[in-house]
């Protein structure tokens, strides 16, 4: 079985921990990484997949480096690797769906393996995407999330938190469809908040990173943003001080790691152009 799958690959996943009460929110993470020494190669994604089953090619550069790291990462069944057409010569590291608490235990080892394998994630081509299981979201939750994420006056905040300017991979186009049910029919998935997936919604505005504390903080940020929208009246969501209300909510409910992350993002906005 190939250790690196095509971008269309759909794994039959397990939920961690198994779904019991229906109260937990489950997140799947996609982290894009590039092989630093091969950024000028622009390797075809089909060649990467084919090399996995070709003994000769699998031992040649850069395929050997990609396969070796993929095997290392996939030693933990929680992760699997795919190709991605937006990358020059890299991998998309995908997690199975899990609760915030479960994710907290998983990213340190993987980030260390990727760094040791010569991979980077702070390039313009690399992003980090967080999928949220739709079963934990109601229609009004989706409306509130879209209203606050796509509010023009708050774009700077979400760019800062994501450590990335919104570009062609995660543009900030506001859904023009009038009904929530129609948002999934948008022509592109390359938006900050993607409603096209059938089973999830996808937050796409994060820059790639190999700092595990940043990955953990971002997943927690999404969880608190969702909980804030669930618990806050829509009148406050559309008010002029919605961001101030949300930031107060963060200060009261966030972990020390997330508070530090947000403070650093707002202090030094280090966008990757």
PDB file of C-alpha atoms in Angstrom:
ATOM      1  CA  UNK A   1       0.000   0.000   0.000  1.00  0.00           C
ATOM      2  CA  UNK A   2       1.322   3.450  -0.950  1.00  0.00           C
ATOM      3  CA  UNK A   3       2.612   5.491   1.950  1.00  0.00           C
ATOM      4  CA  UNK A   4       1.891   8.708   0.014  1.00  0.00           C
ATOM      5  CA  UNK A   5      -1.576   8.966  -1.506  1.00  0.00           C
ATOM      6  CA  UNK A   6      -2.964  11.151  -4.271  1.00  0.00           C
ATOM      7  CA  UNK A   7      -4.747  14.366  -3.354  1.00  0.00           C
ATOM      8  CA  UNK A   8      -8.119  12.700  -4.099  1.00  0.00           C
ATOM      9  CA  UNK A   9      -7.557   9.906  -1.568  1.00  0.00           C
ATOM     10  CA  UNK A  10     -10.308   9.512   1.030  1.00  0.00           C
ATOM     11  CA  UNK A  11      -9.407   7.440   4.061  1.00  0.00           C
ATOM     12  CA  UNK A  12     -11.973   5.560   6.111  1.00  0.00           C
ATOM     13  CA  UNK A  13     -11.169   7.311   9.358  1.00  0.00           C
ATOM     14  CA  UNK A  14     -11.705   6.593  13.022  1.00  0.00           C
ATOM     15  CA  UNK A  15     -12.770   9.228  15.530  1.00  0.00           C
ATOM     16  CA  UNK A  16     -10.523   9.841  18.532  1.00  0.00           C
ATOM     17  CA  UNK A  17     -11.870   9.165  21.061  1.00  0.00           C
ATOM     18  CA  UNK A  18     -14.878   7.266  19.646  1.00  0.00           C
ATOM     19  CA  UNK A  19     -18.096   9.301  19.434  1.00  0.00           C
ATOM     20  CA  UNK A  20     -20.229   8.704  22.523  1.00  0.00           C
ATOM     21  CA  UNK A  21     -22.231  11.661  23.796  1.00  0.00           C
ATOM     22  CA  UNK A  22     -22.391  13.819  20.691  1.00  0.00           C
ATOM     23  CA  UNK A  23     -21.245  16.814  22.726  1.00  0.00           C
ATOM     24  CA  UNK A  24     -17.600  16.755  21.616  1.00  0.00           C
ATOM     25  CA  UNK A  25     -16.378  18.734  18.611  1.00  0.00           C
ATOM     26  CA  UNK A  26     -14.067  16.787  16.285  1.00  0.00           C
ATOM     27  CA  UNK A  27     -11.306  18.394  14.201  1.00  0.00           C
ATOM     28  CA  UNK A  28      -9.268  17.106  11.295  1.00  0.00           C
ATOM     29  CA  UNK A  29      -6.062  18.951  10.443  1.00  0.00           C
ATOM     30  CA  UNK A  30      -4.238  19.208   7.124  1.00  0.00           C
ATOM     31  CA  UNK A  31      -0.681  20.541   7.355  1.00  0.00           C
ATOM     32  CA  UNK A  32       1.185  21.307   4.136  1.00  0.00           C
ATOM     33  CA  UNK A  33       4.978  21.011   4.144  1.00  0.00           C
ATOM     34  CA  UNK A  34       7.719  21.418   1.541  1.00  0.00           C
ATOM     35  CA  UNK A  35      11.047  19.589   1.258  1.00  0.00           C
ATOM     36  CA  UNK A  36      13.384  22.551   1.738  1.00  0.00           C
ATOM     37  CA  UNK A  37      16.149  21.239  -0.519  1.00  0.00           C
ATOM     38  CA  UNK A  38      13.742  20.631  -3.418  1.00  0.00           C
ATOM     39  CA  UNK A  39      11.809  23.908  -3.556  1.00  0.00           C
ATOM     40  CA  UNK A  40      13.077  24.499  -7.114  1.00  0.00           C
ATOM     41  CA  UNK A  41      12.131  21.010  -8.330  1.00  0.00           C
ATOM     42  CA  UNK A  42       8.356  21.456  -8.860  1.00  0.00           C
ATOM     43  CA  UNK A  43       7.824  17.688  -8.879  1.00  0.00           C
ATOM     44  CA  UNK A  44       4.646  16.289 -10.422  1.00  0.00           C
ATOM     45  CA  UNK A  45       2.334  14.850  -7.775  1.00  0.00           C
ATOM     46  CA  UNK A  46       1.664  11.697  -9.837  1.00  0.00           C
ATOM     47  CA  UNK A  47       5.410  10.999  -9.926  1.00  0.00           C
ATOM     48  CA  UNK A  48       5.523  11.113  -6.130  1.00  0.00           C
ATOM     49  CA  UNK A  49       2.691   8.586  -5.800  1.00  0.00           C
ATOM     50  CA  UNK A  50       4.151   6.333  -8.525  1.00  0.00           C
ATOM     51  CA  UNK A  51       7.594   6.354  -6.888  1.00  0.00           C
ATOM     52  CA  UNK A  52       6.131   4.735  -3.770  1.00  0.00           C
ATOM     53  CA  UNK A  53       5.599   1.487  -5.700  1.00  0.00           C
ATOM     54  CA  UNK A  54       8.739   1.701  -7.863  1.00  0.00           C
ATOM     55  CA  UNK A  55      11.805   0.268  -6.024  1.00  0.00           C
ATOM     56  CA  UNK A  56      14.283   2.126  -8.239  1.00  0.00           C
ATOM     57  CA  UNK A  57      12.656   5.549  -8.176  1.00  0.00           C
ATOM     58  CA  UNK A  58      11.846   5.292  -4.468  1.00  0.00           C
ATOM     59  CA  UNK A  59      15.579   5.362  -3.718  1.00  0.00           C
ATOM     60  CA  UNK A  60      16.251   8.463  -5.836  1.00  0.00           C
ATOM     61  CA  UNK A  61      16.171  12.116  -4.755  1.00  0.00           C
ATOM     62  CA  UNK A  62      13.753  13.684  -3.900  1.00  0.00           C
ATOM     63  CA  UNK A  63      11.407  10.690  -3.715  1.00  0.00           C
ATOM     64  CA  UNK A  64      13.509   8.878  -1.120  1.00  0.00           C
ATOM     65  CA  UNK A  65      13.316  11.866   1.237  1.00  0.00           C
ATOM     66  CA  UNK A  66       9.557  12.234   0.794  1.00  0.00           C
ATOM     67  CA  UNK A  67       8.862   8.522   1.272  1.00  0.00           C
ATOM     68  CA  UNK A  68      11.169   8.138   4.270  1.00  0.00           C
ATOM     69  CA  UNK A  69       9.518  10.993   6.138  1.00  0.00           C
ATOM     70  CA  UNK A  70       6.028   9.843   5.152  1.00  0.00           C
ATOM     71  CA  UNK A  71       6.777   6.380   6.522  1.00  0.00           C
ATOM     72  CA  UNK A  72       8.056   7.953   9.733  1.00  0.00           C
ATOM     73  CA  UNK A  73       4.977  10.166  10.141  1.00  0.00           C
ATOM     74  CA  UNK A  74       2.531   7.387   9.231  1.00  0.00           C
ATOM     75  CA  UNK A  75       4.033   5.105  11.848  1.00  0.00           C
ATOM     76  CA  UNK A  76       1.306   6.669  13.943  1.00  0.00           C
ATOM     77  CA  UNK A  77      -1.978   5.542  12.353  1.00  0.00           C
ATOM     78  CA  UNK A  78      -3.536   8.843  13.403  1.00  0.00           C
ATOM     79  CA  UNK A  79      -1.765  10.513  10.449  1.00  0.00           C
ATOM     80  CA  UNK A  80      -1.620   9.837   6.716  1.00  0.00           C
ATOM     81  CA  UNK A  81       0.106  11.639   3.833  1.00  0.00           C
ATOM     82  CA  UNK A  82      -1.178  12.972   0.532  1.00  0.00           C
ATOM     83  CA  UNK A  83       0.185  14.971  -2.379  1.00  0.00           C
ATOM     84  CA  UNK A  84      -1.059  18.489  -3.084  1.00  0.00           C
ATOM     85  CA  UNK A  85      -0.970  20.292  -6.412  1.00  0.00           C
ATOM     86  CA  UNK A  86      -0.201  23.660  -4.806  1.00  0.00           C
ATOM     87  CA  UNK A  87       3.120  22.397  -3.414  1.00  0.00           C
ATOM     88  CA  UNK A  88       6.464  22.430  -5.251  1.00  0.00           C
ATOM     89  CA  UNK A  89       7.794  19.203  -3.739  1.00  0.00           C
ATOM     90  CA  UNK A  90       6.035  18.380  -0.516  1.00  0.00           C
ATOM     91  CA  UNK A  91       3.404  16.544   1.441  1.00  0.00           C
ATOM     92  CA  UNK A  92       0.058  17.208   3.037  1.00  0.00           C
ATOM     93  CA  UNK A  93       0.020  15.671   6.516  1.00  0.00           C
ATOM     94  CA  UNK A  94      -3.561  14.757   7.404  1.00  0.00           C
ATOM     95  CA  UNK A  95      -4.914  13.778  10.793  1.00  0.00           C
ATOM     96  CA  UNK A  96      -7.917  11.648  11.597  1.00  0.00           C
ATOM     97  CA  UNK A  97     -10.777  13.524  13.321  1.00  0.00           C
ATOM     98  CA  UNK A  98     -10.190  14.057  17.023  1.00  0.00           C
ATOM     99  CA  UNK A  99     -11.175  16.229  19.931  1.00  0.00           C
ATOM    100  CA  UNK A 100      -9.067  19.182  20.975  1.00  0.00           C
ATOM    101  CA  UNK A 101      -7.753  17.228  23.967  1.00  0.00           C
ATOM    102  CA  UNK A 102      -6.653  14.324  21.764  1.00  0.00           C
ATOM    103  CA  UNK A 103      -4.866  16.629  19.301  1.00  0.00           C
ATOM    104  CA  UNK A 104      -2.863  18.080  22.190  1.00  0.00           C
ATOM    105  CA  UNK A 105      -1.015  14.750  22.520  1.00  0.00           C
ATOM    106  CA  UNK A 106      -0.141  14.217  18.865  1.00  0.00           C
ATOM    107  CA  UNK A 107       1.702  17.095  17.231  1.00  0.00           C
ATOM    108  CA  UNK A 108       5.025  17.344  19.069  1.00  0.00           C
ATOM    109  CA  UNK A 109       6.461  14.105  17.663  1.00  0.00           C
ATOM    110  CA  UNK A 110       5.219  14.707  14.113  1.00  0.00           C
ATOM    111  CA  UNK A 111       6.625  18.242  13.914  1.00  0.00           C
ATOM    112  CA  UNK A 112       9.979  16.969  15.194  1.00  0.00           C
ATOM    113  CA  UNK A 113      10.035  14.225  12.520  1.00  0.00           C
ATOM    114  CA  UNK A 114       9.209  16.706   9.752  1.00  0.00           C
ATOM    115  CA  UNK A 115      11.917  19.135  10.858  1.00  0.00           C
ATOM    116  CA  UNK A 116      14.488  16.355  11.086  1.00  0.00           C
ATOM    117  CA  UNK A 117      13.466  15.205   7.607  1.00  0.00           C
ATOM    118  CA  UNK A 118      14.359  18.590   6.138  1.00  0.00           C
ATOM    119  CA  UNK A 119      10.821  19.905   5.702  1.00  0.00           C
ATOM    120  CA  UNK A 120       9.593  23.464   6.166  1.00  0.00           C
ATOM    121  CA  UNK A 121       6.090  24.942   6.314  1.00  0.00           C
ATOM    122  CA  UNK A 122       6.588  28.722   6.382  1.00  0.00           C
ATOM    123  CA  UNK A 123       6.407  29.177   2.616  1.00  0.00           C
ATOM    124  CA  UNK A 124       3.763  30.918   0.555  1.00  0.00           C
ATOM    125  CA  UNK A 125       2.575  27.573  -0.786  1.00  0.00           C
ATOM    126  CA  UNK A 126       2.022  25.966   2.627  1.00  0.00           C
ATOM    127  CA  UNK A 127      -1.092  26.319   4.724  1.00  0.00           C
ATOM    128  CA  UNK A 128      -2.744  24.644   7.661  1.00  0.00           C
ATOM    129  CA  UNK A 129      -6.426  23.761   7.350  1.00  0.00           C
ATOM    130  CA  UNK A 130      -8.754  22.807  10.183  1.00  0.00           C
ATOM    131  CA  UNK A 131     -11.876  20.788   9.368  1.00  0.00           C
ATOM    132  CA  UNK A 132     -14.775  20.760  11.824  1.00  0.00           C
ATOM    133  CA  UNK A 133     -17.339  17.949  11.936  1.00  0.00           C
ATOM    134  CA  UNK A 134     -20.680  19.401  10.763  1.00  0.00           C
ATOM    135  CA  UNK A 135     -22.623  17.256  13.238  1.00  0.00           C
ATOM    136  CA  UNK A 136     -21.573  19.617  16.016  1.00  0.00           C
ATOM    137  CA  UNK A 137     -22.823  22.704  14.136  1.00  0.00           C
ATOM    138  CA  UNK A 138     -26.290  24.119  13.564  1.00  0.00           C
ATOM    139  CA  UNK A 139     -27.270  26.438  10.705  1.00  0.00           C
ATOM    140  CA  UNK A 140     -27.231  29.465  12.986  1.00  0.00           C
ATOM    141  CA  UNK A 141     -23.691  28.554  14.077  1.00  0.00           C
ATOM    142  CA  UNK A 142     -22.590  28.606  10.428  1.00  0.00           C
ATOM    143  CA  UNK A 143     -24.215  31.989   9.862  1.00  0.00           C
ATOM    144  CA  UNK A 144     -22.530  33.498  12.912  1.00  0.00           C
ATOM    145  CA  UNK A 145     -19.132  32.050  11.952  1.00  0.00           C
ATOM    146  CA  UNK A 146     -19.405  33.484   8.443  1.00  0.00           C
ATOM    147  CA  UNK A 147     -20.534  36.879   9.727  1.00  0.00           C
ATOM    148  CA  UNK A 148     -17.563  37.295  12.041  1.00  0.00           C
ATOM    149  CA  UNK A 149     -14.858  35.691   9.868  1.00  0.00           C
ATOM    150  CA  UNK A 150     -15.896  37.580   6.737  1.00  0.00           C
ATOM    151  CA  UNK A 151     -16.545  40.955   8.397  1.00  0.00           C
ATOM    152  CA  UNK A 152     -14.296  43.382   6.501  1.00  0.00           C
ATOM    153  CA  UNK A 153     -13.374  45.263   9.661  1.00  0.00           C
ATOM    154  CA  UNK A 154     -12.013  42.080  11.273  1.00  0.00           C
ATOM    155  CA  UNK A 155      -9.999  40.775   8.334  1.00  0.00           C
ATOM    156  CA  UNK A 156      -6.785  42.134   9.873  1.00  0.00           C
ATOM    157  CA  UNK A 157      -7.443  40.122  13.042  1.00  0.00           C
ATOM    158  CA  UNK A 158      -7.932  36.789  11.289  1.00  0.00           C
ATOM    159  CA  UNK A 159      -4.925  37.462   9.064  1.00  0.00           C
ATOM    160  CA  UNK A 160      -2.864  38.116  12.196  1.00  0.00           C
ATOM    161  CA  UNK A 161      -4.127  34.992  13.975  1.00  0.00           C
ATOM    162  CA  UNK A 162      -3.554  32.920  10.850  1.00  0.00           C
ATOM    163  CA  UNK A 163      -0.108  34.503  10.343  1.00  0.00           C
ATOM    164  CA  UNK A 164      -0.948  34.735   6.664  1.00  0.00           C
ATOM    165  CA  UNK A 165      -2.335  37.314   4.281  1.00  0.00           C
ATOM    166  CA  UNK A 166      -5.428  36.049   2.537  1.00  0.00           C
ATOM    167  CA  UNK A 167      -4.342  35.115  -0.983  1.00  0.00           C
ATOM    168  CA  UNK A 168      -5.428  32.845  -3.841  1.00  0.00           C
ATOM    169  CA  UNK A 169      -5.214  29.815  -1.523  1.00  0.00           C
ATOM    170  CA  UNK A 170      -7.387  31.249   1.235  1.00  0.00           C
ATOM    171  CA  UNK A 171      -9.067  34.361  -0.168  1.00  0.00           C
ATOM    172  CA  UNK A 172     -11.651  36.200   1.814  1.00  0.00           C
ATOM    173  CA  UNK A 173     -14.507  36.155  -0.681  1.00  0.00           C
ATOM    174  CA  UNK A 174     -17.778  36.522   1.206  1.00  0.00           C
ATOM    175  CA  UNK A 175     -20.367  33.898   0.180  1.00  0.00           C
ATOM    176  CA  UNK A 176     -22.884  35.591  -2.114  1.00  0.00           C
ATOM    177  CA  UNK A 177     -25.484  32.848  -1.731  1.00  0.00           C
ATOM    178  CA  UNK A 178     -28.429  33.947   0.372  1.00  0.00           C
ATOM    179  CA  UNK A 179     -29.119  30.565   1.971  1.00  0.00           C
ATOM    180  CA  UNK A 180     -26.699  28.601   4.149  1.00  0.00           C
ATOM    181  CA  UNK A 181     -27.635  25.449   2.244  1.00  0.00           C
ATOM    182  CA  UNK A 182     -26.271  27.057  -0.935  1.00  0.00           C
ATOM    183  CA  UNK A 183     -22.856  28.003   0.472  1.00  0.00           C
ATOM    184  CA  UNK A 184     -21.555  24.534  -0.330  1.00  0.00           C
ATOM    185  CA  UNK A 185     -22.102  25.207  -4.030  1.00  0.00           C
ATOM    186  CA  UNK A 186     -19.526  28.001  -4.212  1.00  0.00           C
ATOM    187  CA  UNK A 187     -17.256  27.537  -7.215  1.00  0.00           C
ATOM    188  CA  UNK A 188     -14.013  27.531  -5.211  1.00  0.00           C
ATOM    189  CA  UNK A 189     -12.777  26.044  -1.969  1.00  0.00           C
ATOM    190  CA  UNK A 190      -9.944  28.575  -1.793  1.00  0.00           C
ATOM    191  CA  UNK A 191     -11.649  30.816   0.739  1.00  0.00           C
ATOM    192  CA  UNK A 192     -10.958  31.583   4.388  1.00  0.00           C
ATOM    193  CA  UNK A 193     -13.963  29.565   5.557  1.00  0.00           C
ATOM    194  CA  UNK A 194     -14.924  26.783   3.155  1.00  0.00           C
ATOM    195  CA  UNK A 195     -18.474  25.378   3.278  1.00  0.00           C
ATOM    196  CA  UNK A 196     -18.114  23.050   0.283  1.00  0.00           C
ATOM    197  CA  UNK A 197     -17.212  19.777   2.092  1.00  0.00           C
ATOM    198  CA  UNK A 198     -20.272  17.658   2.764  1.00  0.00           C
ATOM    199  CA  UNK A 199     -19.276  16.408   6.222  1.00  0.00           C
ATOM    200  CA  UNK A 200     -17.175  19.306   7.518  1.00  0.00           C
ATOM    201  CA  UNK A 201     -16.526  23.014   7.267  1.00  0.00           C
ATOM    202  CA  UNK A 202     -12.935  24.053   6.683  1.00  0.00           C
ATOM    203  CA  UNK A 203     -10.949  26.967   8.118  1.00  0.00           C
ATOM    204  CA  UNK A 204      -8.198  27.704   5.583  1.00  0.00           C
ATOM    205  CA  UNK A 205      -6.643  30.971   6.753  1.00  0.00           C
ATOM    206  CA  UNK A 206      -3.668  29.595   8.726  1.00  0.00           C
ATOM    207  CA  UNK A 207      -0.072  29.704   7.498  1.00  0.00           C
ATOM    208  CA  UNK A 208       1.782  26.396   7.683  1.00  0.00           C
ATOM    209  CA  UNK A 209       3.965  25.879  10.766  1.00  0.00           C
ATOM    210  CA  UNK A 210       6.142  23.212  12.361  1.00  0.00           C
ATOM    211  CA  UNK A 211       5.754  24.674  15.846  1.00  0.00           C
ATOM    212  CA  UNK A 212       3.503  22.189  17.671  1.00  0.00           C
ATOM    213  CA  UNK A 213       2.376  24.772  20.231  1.00  0.00           C
ATOM    214  CA  UNK A 214       1.110  26.957  17.380  1.00  0.00           C
ATOM    215  CA  UNK A 215      -0.837  24.062  15.872  1.00  0.00           C
ATOM    216  CA  UNK A 216      -2.429  23.299  19.243  1.00  0.00           C
ATOM    217  CA  UNK A 217      -3.258  26.974  19.816  1.00  0.00           C
ATOM    218  CA  UNK A 218      -4.927  27.269  16.413  1.00  0.00           C
ATOM    219  CA  UNK A 219      -7.170  24.247  16.969  1.00  0.00           C
ATOM    220  CA  UNK A 220      -8.128  25.671  20.371  1.00  0.00           C
ATOM    221  CA  UNK A 221      -8.779  29.057  18.756  1.00  0.00           C
ATOM    222  CA  UNK A 222     -11.259  27.452  16.344  1.00  0.00           C
ATOM    223  CA  UNK A 223     -12.947  25.599  19.196  1.00  0.00           C
ATOM    224  CA  UNK A 224     -13.400  28.788  21.209  1.00  0.00           C
ATOM    225  CA  UNK A 225     -14.586  30.704  18.142  1.00  0.00           C
ATOM    226  CA  UNK A 226     -17.259  28.041  17.609  1.00  0.00           C
ATOM    227  CA  UNK A 227     -18.284  28.018  21.267  1.00  0.00           C
ATOM    228  CA  UNK A 228     -18.400  31.815  21.259  1.00  0.00           C
ATOM    229  CA  UNK A 229     -20.741  31.798  18.246  1.00  0.00           C
ATOM    230  CA  UNK A 230     -22.930  29.151  19.843  1.00  0.00           C
ATOM    231  CA  UNK A 231     -23.307  31.102  23.073  1.00  0.00           C
ATOM    232  CA  UNK A 232     -23.550  34.653  21.697  1.00  0.00           C
ATOM    233  CA  UNK A 233     -26.665  36.361  20.372  1.00  0.00           C
ATOM    234  CA  UNK A 234     -26.459  37.180  16.670  1.00  0.00           C
ATOM    235  CA  UNK A 235     -27.129  40.850  17.451  1.00  0.00           C
ATOM    236  CA  UNK A 236     -23.802  40.964  19.284  1.00  0.00           C
ATOM    237  CA  UNK A 237     -22.087  39.089  16.435  1.00  0.00           C
ATOM    238  CA  UNK A 238     -23.052  41.821  13.961  1.00  0.00           C
ATOM    239  CA  UNK A 239     -22.447  44.707  16.392  1.00  0.00           C
ATOM    240  CA  UNK A 240     -19.540  47.124  16.020  1.00  0.00           C
ATOM    241  CA  UNK A 241     -17.810  45.707  19.101  1.00  0.00           C
ATOM    242  CA  UNK A 242     -18.143  42.001  18.224  1.00  0.00           C
ATOM    243  CA  UNK A 243     -14.375  41.554  18.050  1.00  0.00           C
ATOM    244  CA  UNK A 244     -13.876  43.155  21.470  1.00  0.00           C
ATOM    245  CA  UNK A 245     -16.524  40.835  22.921  1.00  0.00           C
ATOM    246  CA  UNK A 246     -14.816  37.816  21.352  1.00  0.00           C
ATOM    247  CA  UNK A 247     -11.376  38.841  22.585  1.00  0.00           C
ATOM    248  CA  UNK A 248     -12.756  39.189  26.112  1.00  0.00           C
ATOM    249  CA  UNK A 249     -14.224  35.699  25.726  1.00  0.00           C
ATOM    250  CA  UNK A 250     -10.792  34.413  24.682  1.00  0.00           C
ATOM    251  CA  UNK A 251      -9.079  35.974  27.671  1.00  0.00           C
ATOM    252  CA  UNK A 252     -11.524  34.279  30.039  1.00  0.00           C
ATOM    253  CA  UNK A 253     -11.535  30.823  28.428  1.00  0.00           C
ATOM    254  CA  UNK A 254      -8.256  30.290  26.575  1.00  0.00           C
ATOM    255  CA  UNK A 255      -5.326  28.241  27.787  1.00  0.00           C
ATOM    256  CA  UNK A 256      -2.036  29.932  28.577  1.00  0.00           C
ATOM    257  CA  UNK A 257      -0.643  28.568  25.312  1.00  0.00           C
ATOM    258  CA  UNK A 258      -3.411  30.161  23.236  1.00  0.00           C
ATOM    259  CA  UNK A 259      -3.222  33.473  25.096  1.00  0.00           C
ATOM    260  CA  UNK A 260       0.523  33.618  24.431  1.00  0.00           C
ATOM    261  CA  UNK A 261      -0.017  32.712  20.783  1.00  0.00           C
ATOM    262  CA  UNK A 262      -2.636  35.432  20.264  1.00  0.00           C
ATOM    263  CA  UNK A 263      -0.491  38.043  22.032  1.00  0.00           C
ATOM    264  CA  UNK A 264       2.508  37.193  19.840  1.00  0.00           C
ATOM    265  CA  UNK A 265       0.416  37.241  16.656  1.00  0.00           C
ATOM    266  CA  UNK A 266      -0.979  40.679  17.451  1.00  0.00           C
ATOM    267  CA  UNK A 267       2.385  42.062  18.584  1.00  0.00           C
ATOM    268  CA  UNK A 268       4.372  41.066  15.537  1.00  0.00           C
ATOM    269  CA  UNK A 269       2.332  40.410  12.409  1.00  0.00           C
ATOM    270  CA  UNK A 270       4.777  38.329  10.376  1.00  0.00           C
ATOM    271  CA  UNK A 271       2.889  37.604   7.177  1.00  0.00           C
ATOM    272  CA  UNK A 272       4.350  35.317   4.513  1.00  0.00           C
ATOM    273  CA  UNK A 273       3.862  36.988   1.127  1.00  0.00           C
TER     274      UNK A 273
END
